[in-house]
Coordinates of N, CA, C and O in Angstrom, one line a residue:
M1 N -4.1 -15.5 17.7 CA -4.5 -14.6 17.2 C -4.8 -14.5 16.0 O -5.0 -13.6 15.3
L2 N -3.2 -14.7 15.4 CA -3.7 -15.4 14.0 C -4.6 -15.7 13.0 O -5.0 -14.7 12.1
Q3 N -5.5 -16.6 13.3 CA -6.5 -17.4 13.1 C -7.6 -15.7 12.9 O -8.5 -15.4 12.1
H4 N -7.7 -14.9 14.1 CA -8.6 -13.8 13.9 C -8.1 -12.8 13.4 O -9.2 -11.8 12.5
L5 N -6.8 -12.2 12.9 CA -6.1 -11.3 11.7 C -6.3 -11.7 10.4 O -6.6 -10.9 9.8
N6 N -6.6 -13.2 10.3 CA -6.9 -13.5 8.8 C -8.3 -13.3 8.4 O -8.9 -13.1 7.5
N7 N -9.3 -12.8 9.6 CA -11.0 -12.7 9.4 C -11.0 -10.9 8.9 O -11.8 -10.0 8.9
V8 N -9.6 -10.4 9.4 CA -9.8 -8.9 9.4 C -9.9 -8.5 8.2 O -9.0 -8.3 7.5
N9 N -10.6 -7.2 8.3 CA -10.5 -6.5 6.5 C -11.6 -5.6 6.6 O -12.9 -5.3 7.5
F10 N -11.3 -4.4 5.8 CA -11.8 -2.8 5.6 C -11.7 -2.4 4.6 O -10.7 -3.0 3.8
T11 N -12.3 -1.6 4.5 CA -12.1 0.0 3.7 C -11.9 0.9 4.3 O -12.6 1.9 5.1
T12 N -10.8 1.6 3.5 CA -10.2 3.1 4.1 C -11.1 4.2 3.7 O -11.9 3.8 2.5
P13 N -11.3 5.2 4.2 CA -11.6 6.8 3.6 C -11.4 6.8 2.1 O -11.8 7.1 1.7
Q14 N -10.0 6.2 1.9 CA -9.7 6.6 0.0 C -10.1 5.9 -0.5 O -9.6 5.5 -1.5
G15 N -11.1 5.0 0.3 CA -11.4 3.3 -0.6 C -10.4 2.1 -0.9 O -11.3 1.2 -1.9
E16 N -9.3 2.3 -0.2 CA -8.5 1.3 -0.9 C -9.2 0.1 0.2 O -9.0 0.2 1.8
K17 N -8.9 -1.0 -0.3 CA -9.2 -2.6 0.8 C -7.9 -2.8 1.5 O -7.1 -2.6 1.1
F18 N -8.2 -3.1 2.8 CA -6.8 -3.7 3.8 C -7.3 -5.2 4.5 O -8.8 -4.9 4.7
Y19 N -6.9 -6.0 4.2 CA -6.8 -7.2 5.1 C -5.4 -7.8 5.1 O -4.3 -6.8 4.6
F20 N -5.7 -9.1 5.6 CA -4.4 -9.5 5.8 C -4.2 -11.0 5.3 O -5.2 -11.2 5.0
Q21 N -2.9 -11.5 4.9 CA -3.0 -12.3 4.1 C -1.8 -13.4 4.4 O -1.0 -13.1 5.1
R22 N -2.6 -14.1 5.5 CA -1.7 -15.1 6.1 C -1.2 -14.6 7.4 O 0.4 -14.5 7.8
G23 N -1.8 -13.8 7.6 CA -1.5 -12.3 8.9 C -0.2 -11.8 8.4 O 0.4 -10.9 9.3
D24 N -0.2 -11.1 7.2 CA 0.6 -9.9 6.6 C -0.1 -9.0 6.5 O -0.8 -9.8 5.6
I25 N 0.6 -8.2 5.8 CA -0.2 -7.0 5.2 C 0.5 -7.2 4.4 O 1.5 -6.8 4.1
P26 N -0.9 -6.5 3.1 CA 0.3 -6.7 2.0 C 0.2 -5.1 1.9 O 0.4 -4.5 2.1
A27 N 1.9 -5.3 0.8 CA 2.5 -4.5 0.9 C 1.6 -3.4 -0.5 O 1.5 -3.8 -1.2
K28 N 2.1 -2.2 0.0 CA 1.4 -1.2 -0.5 C 2.4 0.3 -0.7 O 2.6 0.8 0.4
Y29 N 3.3 0.7 -1.4 CA 4.3 1.6 -1.7 C 4.0 3.0 -2.4 O 3.5 2.4 -3.8
D30 N 3.8 3.7 -2.4 CA 4.1 5.3 -3.0 C 5.6 4.6 -3.6 O 6.6 4.8 -3.2
L31 N 5.6 5.3 -5.2 CA 6.8 5.2 -5.9 C 6.8 7.0 -6.5 O 6.1 7.3 -7.0
V32 N 7.9 7.3 -5.5 CA 8.4 8.9 -5.7 C 9.2 9.1 -6.9 O 10.9 8.2 -6.9
N33 N 10.1 10.7 -7.2 CA 10.3 10.8 -8.3 C 11.6 12.3 -8.0 O 10.3 12.9 -8.0
W34 N 12.6 12.2 -7.2 CA 13.0 13.8 -7.3 C 12.9 14.5 -8.4 O 13.8 14.0 -8.9
Q35 N 12.2 15.8 -8.5 CA 12.7 16.7 -10.0 C 12.8 17.6 -10.1 O 12.5 18.8 -8.5
N36 N 13.5 18.6 -10.4 CA 14.5 20.0 -10.7 C 13.0 20.8 -10.6 O 12.1 19.9 -11.9
T37 N 12.9 21.7 -10.4 CA 11.7 22.9 -11.1 C 12.6 23.9 -11.3 O 13.5 23.9 -11.5
P38 N 11.8 24.6 -12.2 CA 12.5 25.9 -13.1 C 13.4 27.0 -11.6 O 14.1 27.3 -11.6
M39 N 12.6 27.3 -10.7 CA 13.0 27.6 -10.0 C 14.3 27.2 -8.8 O 14.7 28.3 -7.7
G40 N 14.6 25.8 -9.5 CA 15.6 25.5 -8.5 C 15.7 24.4 -7.4 O 16.1 23.4 -7.8
P41 N 14.6 24.8 -6.6 CA 14.7 23.5 -5.8 C 13.8 22.6 -5.8 O 13.1 22.4 -7.3
L42 N 14.2 21.2 -5.4 CA 13.8 19.4 -6.1 C 12.0 19.6 -5.1 O 11.9 20.3 -4.6
K43 N 11.2 19.2 -6.3 CA 10.0 18.5 -5.9 C 9.7 16.9 -5.7 O 10.1 16.1 -6.6
L44 N 9.0 16.5 -4.6 CA 8.7 14.7 -4.9 C 7.5 14.9 -5.9 O 6.7 15.7 -5.8
V45 N 7.4 14.3 -7.0 CA 6.4 13.9 -7.5 C 5.6 12.4 -7.4 O 7.0 11.6 -7.6
L46 N 4.5 11.7 -7.6 CA 4.4 10.7 -7.7 C 4.0 10.3 -8.8 O 3.9 10.7 -9.8
I47 N 5.3 9.0 -8.9 CA 4.8 8.4 -10.2 C 4.8 7.1 -10.4 O 4.8 6.2 -11.6
G48 N 4.1 6.4 -9.3 CA 3.4 5.4 -9.0 C 2.8 4.3 -8.4 O 3.8 5.5 -7.3
R49 N 2.6 3.0 -8.0 CA 3.1 2.5 -6.9 C 3.0 1.3 -6.8 O 2.8 0.3 -8.1
V50 N 2.8 0.3 -6.1 CA 3.0 -1.3 -5.8 C 2.1 -1.6 -5.3 O 1.7 -1.1 -4.1
D51 N 1.1 -2.5 -5.0 CA -0.4 -2.6 -4.4 C 0.2 -3.8 -4.7 O -0.3 -5.0 -5.5
G52 N 0.6 -4.9 -3.1 CA 0.9 -6.2 -3.4 C 2.3 -6.6 -5.0 O 2.9 -6.4 -4.3
F53 N 1.5 -7.6 -5.6 CA 2.4 -7.9 -7.0 C 1.9 -6.8 -7.9 O 3.0 -7.7 -8.6
D54 N 1.0 -6.0 -7.8 CA 1.0 -5.0 -8.7 C 1.7 -3.7 -9.0 O 2.3 -3.5 -7.7
L55 N 2.5 -3.7 -10.4 CA 3.2 -2.7 -10.4 C 2.4 -1.6 -11.4 O 1.9 -1.7 -12.5
H56 N 2.0 -0.1 -10.8 CA 1.1 0.7 -11.7 C 2.1 2.3 -11.7 O 2.7 2.6 -10.9
L57 N 3.3 2.0 -13.1 CA 3.6 3.1 -13.0 C 3.6 4.4 -14.3 O 2.7 3.7 -15.4
N58 N 3.5 5.1 -13.6 CA 3.2 6.6 -14.8 C 4.0 6.7 -15.6 O 5.1 7.8 -14.7
E59 N 5.0 5.8 -16.9 CA 6.2 6.6 -17.2 C 6.6 8.1 -17.7 O 7.5 8.7 -17.5
S60 N 5.5 8.4 -17.9 CA 6.0 9.9 -18.8 C 5.5 11.1 -17.3 O 6.0 11.9 -17.4
A61 N 5.8 10.3 -16.0 CA 5.8 11.5 -14.8 C 7.2 11.4 -14.8 O 7.9 11.9 -14.2
I62 N 8.2 10.3 -15.2 CA 9.1 10.4 -14.5 C 10.2 11.3 -15.3 O 10.3 11.6 -16.4
Q63 N 11.0 11.7 -14.8 CA 12.1 12.8 -14.9 C 13.3 12.2 -14.4 O 13.3 12.6 -13.3
W64 N 14.3 12.1 -15.6 CA 15.8 11.7 -15.3 C 16.6 12.5 -14.9 O 16.2 14.0 -14.9
S65 N 17.9 12.4 -14.1 CA 18.4 13.6 -13.8 C 18.8 14.5 -15.1 O 19.6 15.9 -14.8
T66 N 19.3 14.0 -16.4 CA 19.4 14.7 -17.7 C 18.4 15.8 -17.8 O 18.7 16.3 -18.6
G67 N 17.0 15.5 -17.3 CA 16.3 16.6 -17.3 C 14.6 15.3 -18.5 O 13.7 16.0 -19.1
S68 N 15.4 14.7 -19.3 CA 14.5 13.6 -20.2 C 13.8 13.3 -19.1 O 13.7 12.6 -18.0
N69 N 12.5 12.8 -20.1 CA 11.7 11.9 -19.4 C 10.9 10.2 -19.9 O 10.3 10.1 -19.8
Q70 N 12.2 10.6 -20.9 CA 12.1 8.9 -21.6 C 12.4 8.3 -21.3 O 13.8 8.3 -20.6
V71 N 12.2 7.0 -21.0 CA 12.2 5.2 -20.9 C 12.4 4.6 -21.8 O 11.5 4.3 -22.7
V72 N 13.5 4.0 -22.0 CA 14.2 3.2 -22.3 C 15.0 1.8 -22.0 O 14.8 1.2 -20.9

Protein backbone atom coordinates (compact mmCIF):
# COMPACT_ATOMS: atom_id res chain seq x y z
CA MET A 1 0.00 0.00 0.00
CA LEU A 2 2.87 2.39 0.77
CA GLN A 3 4.05 2.30 -2.84
CA HIS A 4 0.58 3.40 -3.94
CA LEU A 5 0.40 6.21 -1.35
CA ASN A 6 3.66 7.61 -2.70
CA ASN A 7 1.89 8.14 -6.04
CA VAL A 8 -1.05 10.07 -4.56
CA ASN A 9 -1.06 13.83 -5.10
CA PHE A 10 -3.74 16.42 -5.74
CA THR A 11 -4.55 20.10 -5.32
CA THR A 12 -7.10 21.15 -2.69
CA PRO A 13 -9.90 23.62 -3.51
CA GLN A 14 -7.74 26.28 -1.79
CA GLY A 15 -4.93 25.61 -4.30
CA GLU A 16 -2.60 23.77 -1.89
CA LYS A 17 -0.65 20.77 -3.16
CA PHE A 18 -1.24 17.56 -1.18
CA TYR A 19 1.10 14.58 -1.45
CA PHE A 20 2.74 11.92 0.67
CA GLN A 21 6.47 11.87 1.42
CA ARG A 22 7.62 8.28 1.95
CA GLY A 23 4.15 7.52 3.30
CA ASP A 24 4.01 10.59 5.57
CA ILE A 25 1.68 13.52 5.10
CA PRO A 26 3.70 16.78 4.98
CA ALA A 27 3.11 18.85 8.13
CA LYS A 28 0.99 21.97 7.67
CA TYR A 29 -0.01 24.03 10.67
CA ASP A 30 -1.59 27.42 11.14
CA LEU A 31 0.10 29.53 13.83
CA VAL A 32 -2.41 31.50 15.87
CA ASN A 33 -2.21 34.11 18.60
CA TRP A 34 -4.89 34.87 21.20
CA GLN A 35 -5.25 38.65 21.34
CA ASN A 36 -7.15 41.04 23.59
CA THR A 37 -9.81 43.23 22.02
CA PRO A 38 -10.97 46.68 23.20
CA MET A 39 -14.34 45.15 24.15
CA GLY A 40 -12.71 42.57 26.44
CA PRO A 41 -13.06 39.12 24.85
CA LEU A 42 -10.09 37.43 23.25
CA LYS A 43 -9.89 36.83 19.53
CA LEU A 44 -7.87 34.25 17.63
CA VAL A 45 -5.57 35.80 15.00
CA LEU A 46 -3.69 33.90 12.29
CA ILE A 47 -0.05 35.00 12.49
CA GLY A 48 1.63 32.47 10.22
CA ARG A 49 1.97 28.86 9.17
CA VAL A 50 4.35 25.94 9.06
CA ASP A 51 4.41 24.20 5.70
CA GLY A 52 6.72 21.18 5.81
CA PHE A 53 10.07 22.68 6.79
CA ASP A 54 9.07 26.25 5.83
CA LEU A 55 8.02 28.77 8.45
CA HIS A 56 5.95 31.74 7.30
CA LEU A 57 5.44 34.27 10.08
CA ASN A 58 3.77 37.67 10.04
CA GLU A 59 5.66 39.26 12.93
CA SER A 60 3.61 42.46 12.76
CA ALA A 61 0.44 40.44 13.50
CA ILE A 62 1.80 39.09 16.82
CA GLN A 63 0.47 40.68 19.99
CA TRP A 64 2.19 39.87 23.28
CA SER A 65 0.39 39.80 26.64
CA THR A 66 1.85 43.27 27.35
CA GLY A 67 -0.07 44.64 24.35
CA SER A 68 3.13 45.14 22.37
CA ASN A 69 3.57 43.63 18.90
CA GLN A 70 7.32 44.20 18.83
CA VAL A 71 9.49 41.13 18.28
CA VAL A 72 12.92 41.47 19.90
